């Protein structure tokens, strides 16, 4: 059938670009593979041609999809699903990466840029590295194919027509040749569904491209590491990979922080960092990439931590693939506010992840027989996977992969002969990388709870859980049986409880690490360098603990005695001191043990291992004691207690990191900014943590309800402790401010509510206008309205305001409708407070008996309007025998109707209906206001960390060029 005006040619051309991209990625990958194996120039020429075709085809996909969006070709599913005619051009552009297909395309696009740069550098690593990148592109382009092989759906085609969707096939309108203009179906294609209102934010145009560039950059150290293992060149890859790694750290870091800034502005995301699973999925690869960059520095200078450089470089990219699975498979649909829904590609995403896990594990295994064994087991599992047993197959494959990785490292991977000295820079840099890895593992483990719960539903695993519960019934075993390991409760508190101690350790390492020398550091020199900044930071930390965090009472839970709580605190504090002493005297213990039993003896290994285990056990007991102390408190007090314990420690550690790196920058680097990128980045990182700590731990909700109306009567979910109701024209106290709601204004799809803030000078005198905030609600009939906050920024704080409930009507359209009458029981002297006026019951008026026997009874009211001008209204009824006949009193200028309908002779009171005209009624809003102190410290830290990382990258590039130039001169 020929469809009229369908313009299907664009879709055919776009899908052809996808097929060419898929085939050319395969061709380029194969050609570069043989070029790396044979080092023949002909293979390299062929590979470069294929790469050029691939780059052109990917850009062709991008430009074709962009044209369809700009031209509003709503017959195409992707265009109809994500765009509409009412959207600004910046949001039309953002539609490109809003969907699953578009985000995959954006990722591919950045890979083409990276591959092109690597090709033009034409170094010895060009062939193997781009071969790996083309393998990645092969899998990514497969996700855009949108073809069926039997019942298997491979990829999702972004150029699919709406009528080609499986759910639309054979519908009546698809049989109409003119379905785009036919009256029966044209309305559907007149406009698109549009972008989710939560995403119609300027951050949507800049955050995803930067974030996906960061994702794309992780492929470079991964490709270098894979190439080095492939070619058994374990050392040469570090130098070229180092610059790319720190570039990835900078770009991915700034992309994540942009997401935090967006979340701070967008009410639904729960703050600048709410530990949302999708946020976590992007954070963890950055943590491991930071670790990879630092251990690369260790290896470049000292030749240490070889395996760790490979592992962290590889795992960073693997975690990117895993985060892609989490966000695109739909498995996080119930736990994240901005994960994608399942499009039936979870199996394909699993295979994509498994392919690169297999490649990495096989190359890391080194031993030929181990590789063959791993390959055979993988093929067996693959058969089970293809048969449809996805969850169990993937779980067992990952367990086998972990086991093979451990065996390969322990038994076969080449290792350094000597360990790093305890008081050397490389040891503590390595320790920092390990802490980052631990932090990442904790985050990704609990982020993966939906995946783990799915694994627990496997029959064999479930049967084991049943057996375990029957042998030793516990809360944990019951959770295994229920296949529900989710921790529950406040997730922000849960993650902070784990991450506070790790953040403290990182800050201390960042502070001390600069003063360690490579190989070994004289202790006297080290102490003299760090003692004053340490003491200054300690004074600040103690002051903060006393003045800020411990000026509150902690409430014990029911049936908990004070001695039990005090005992847990005492032993926790005592073990902190023990742990610190064990760490401080570890060097002396090490020297003493060497002297007693010798460095090469088994006894030495046993004593050192025991000492390390003792430190770890003491640390565990510290955690256990303080955890027990929190369990003795009420839920809110336990949260406050955790903050009160760790916040001052983190404040001290972050302050120490800032001061020590600033001191290093001035005293050691002599203020040479261009060479001090690392110190500047460390200062920025510590400021970021400090700002996050202060703004979250000391944030204050100032919007306690001070109106005369109970918010719980409006909505049972509203809290008078956190929200305030303000009627238009009223001025109410709120924190250190007084606020007035002065009305709303409609701007397109946005309804903005004007809230004026007033202050008294020094808390005295008349009110003085300070500023106006305009929190708004974005109207969207298709997807629901979205409330967005407005913020007043100060140097030392932010005042953050958002709407909880409000009238969405257009203020320009004056409604002549009347509100539903409300009954009021009144007697003389009473006052009725309305939104538009105030009525005072002045007197009762009666008439004599009329000739027909009727008696008229009236109530005289003084009515004060919004300008406090006085008016008079008389409500009355006629008493005819035993019957009461109300007489409606109406005043259109005041917008009031009164109807007196019942009298109580015993006390002379009345019942009266009052109705207001909508156009005269004063509106009310329910809003929340929060003060975030020190939030700008966080944003300043973000900027400084990015600048420092960029300076470090530039210095490394300059150093590499200088070394290359020197080597060339020597060869000449």
CSV table of N, CA, C and O in Angstrom, one decimal, residues 98 196 198-199 259 262-263 266-271 274-279 327 332-341:
chain,number,residue,atom,x,y,z
A,98,UNK,N,17.0,12.0,24.9
A,98,UNK,CA,16.1,11.7,26.0
A,98,UNK,C,15.7,10.2,26.0
A,98,UNK,O,15.5,9.6,27.0
A,196,UNK,N,9.1,14.9,28.8
A,196,UNK,CA,8.7,14.9,30.2
A,196,UNK,C,8.9,16.3,30.9
A,196,UNK,O,10.0,16.8,30.7
A,198,UNK,N,9.6,17.2,33.7
A,198,UNK,CA,10.8,17.2,34.6
A,198,UNK,C,12.1,17.4,33.9
A,198,UNK,O,13.1,17.9,34.4
A,199,UNK,N,12.1,17.1,32.6
A,199,UNK,CA,13.3,17.2,31.8
A,199,UNK,C,13.4,18.4,31.0
A,199,UNK,O,14.4,18.7,30.3
A,259,UNK,N,24.8,16.9,37.0
A,259,UNK,CA,23.5,16.2,37.4
A,259,UNK,C,23.1,16.5,38.8
A,259,UNK,O,21.9,16.7,39.1
A,262,UNK,N,21.6,19.9,38.7
A,262,UNK,CA,20.2,19.8,38.1
A,262,UNK,C,19.3,19.3,39.2
A,262,UNK,O,18.1,19.8,39.4
A,263,UNK,N,19.7,18.2,39.9
A,263,UNK,CA,18.8,17.7,40.9
A,263,UNK,C,18.5,18.7,42.0
A,263,UNK,O,17.5,18.6,42.6
A,266,UNK,N,15.8,20.7,40.5
A,266,UNK,CA,14.6,20.0,40.2
A,266,UNK,C,14.0,19.3,41.4
A,266,UNK,O,14.7,18.4,41.9
A,267,UNK,N,12.9,19.7,41.8
A,267,UNK,CA,12.3,19.2,43.1
A,267,UNK,C,12.2,17.7,43.2
A,267,UNK,O,12.5,17.1,44.2
A,268,UNK,N,11.8,17.1,42.1
A,268,UNK,CA,11.5,15.7,42.2
A,268,UNK,C,12.7,14.8,42.4
A,268,UNK,O,12.5,13.6,42.8
A,269,UNK,N,13.9,15.3,42.2
A,269,UNK,CA,15.1,14.4,42.3
A,269,UNK,C,15.6,14.4,43.8
A,269,UNK,O,16.5,13.6,44.1
A,270,UNK,N,15.0,15.2,44.6
A,270,UNK,CA,15.3,15.0,46.1
A,270,UNK,C,16.6,15.6,46.6
A,270,UNK,O,17.1,15.2,47.5
A,271,UNK,N,17.0,16.7,46.0
A,271,UNK,CA,18.3,17.3,46.4
A,271,UNK,C,19.4,17.1,45.5
A,271,UNK,O,19.4,16.3,44.6
A,274,UNK,N,20.8,12.5,46.2
A,274,UNK,CA,19.8,11.8,46.9
A,274,UNK,C,20.1,10.3,46.9
A,274,UNK,O,19.2,9.5,47.3
A,275,UNK,N,21.3,9.9,46.5
A,275,UNK,CA,21.6,8.5,46.4
A,275,UNK,C,20.6,7.7,45.5
A,275,UNK,O,20.3,6.6,45.8
A,276,UNK,N,20.1,8.4,44.5
A,276,UNK,CA,19.2,7.7,43.5
A,276,UNK,C,20.1,6.6,42.8
A,276,UNK,O,21.2,6.8,42.5
A,277,UNK,N,19.5,5.5,42.5
A,277,UNK,CA,20.2,4.4,41.9
A,277,UNK,C,20.9,4.8,40.6
A,277,UNK,O,22.0,4.4,40.3
A,278,UNK,N,20.3,5.7,39.8
A,278,UNK,CA,20.9,6.1,38.5
A,278,UNK,C,22.1,7.0,38.8
A,278,UNK,O,23.1,7.0,38.1
A,279,UNK,N,21.9,7.9,39.8
A,279,UNK,CA,23.1,8.7,40.2
A,279,UNK,C,24.2,7.8,40.7
A,279,UNK,O,25.4,8.0,40.3
A,327,UNK,N,20.1,1.0,34.1
A,327,UNK,CA,19.2,2.1,33.7
A,327,UNK,C,18.3,1.8,32.5
A,327,UNK,O,17.3,2.3,32.4
A,332,UNK,N,15.4,-1.0,37.4
A,332,UNK,CA,15.3,0.1,38.5
A,332,UNK,C,14.1,0.9,38.4
A,332,UNK,O,14.0,2.0,39.0
A,333,UNK,N,13.1,0.5,37.6
A,333,UNK,CA,11.9,1.3,37.4
A,333,UNK,C,11.2,1.7,38.6
A,333,UNK,O,10.6,2.7,38.7
A,334,UNK,N,11.2,0.8,39.7
A,334,UNK,CA,10.5,1.1,40.9
A,334,UNK,C,11.3,1.8,42.0
A,334,UNK,O,10.8,2.1,43.0
A,335,UNK,N,12.7,1.9,41.7
A,335,UNK,CA,13.5,2.5,42.7
A,335,UNK,C,14.2,3.8,42.3
A,335,UNK,O,14.8,4.4,43.1
A,336,UNK,N,14.1,4.2,41.1
A,336,UNK,CA,14.7,5.4,40.6
A,336,UNK,C,13.7,6.2,39.8
A,336,UNK,O,12.8,5.7,39.1
A,337,UNK,N,13.8,7.6,40.0
A,337,UNK,CA,12.9,8.5,39.4
A,337,UNK,C,13.3,8.8,37.9
A,337,UNK,O,12.5,9.3,37.2
A,338,UNK,N,14.5,8.4,37.5
A,338,UNK,CA,14.8,8.7,36.1
A,338,UNK,C,15.6,7.6,35.5
A,338,UNK,O,16.6,7.7,34.8
A,339,UNK,N,15.1,6.3,35.7
A,339,UNK,CA,15.5,5.2,34.9
A,339,UNK,C,14.6,4.9,33.8
A,339,UNK,O,13.4,5.3,33.8
A,340,UNK,N,15.1,4.3,32.7
A,340,UNK,CA,14.3,4.0,31.6
A,340,UNK,C,13.4,2.8,31.9
A,340,UNK,O,13.7,2.0,32.8
A,341,UNK,N,12.3,2.7,31.1
A,341,UNK,CA,11.5,1.5,31.2
A,341,UNK,C,12.0,0.4,30.3
A,341,UNK,O,12.8,0.6,29.4
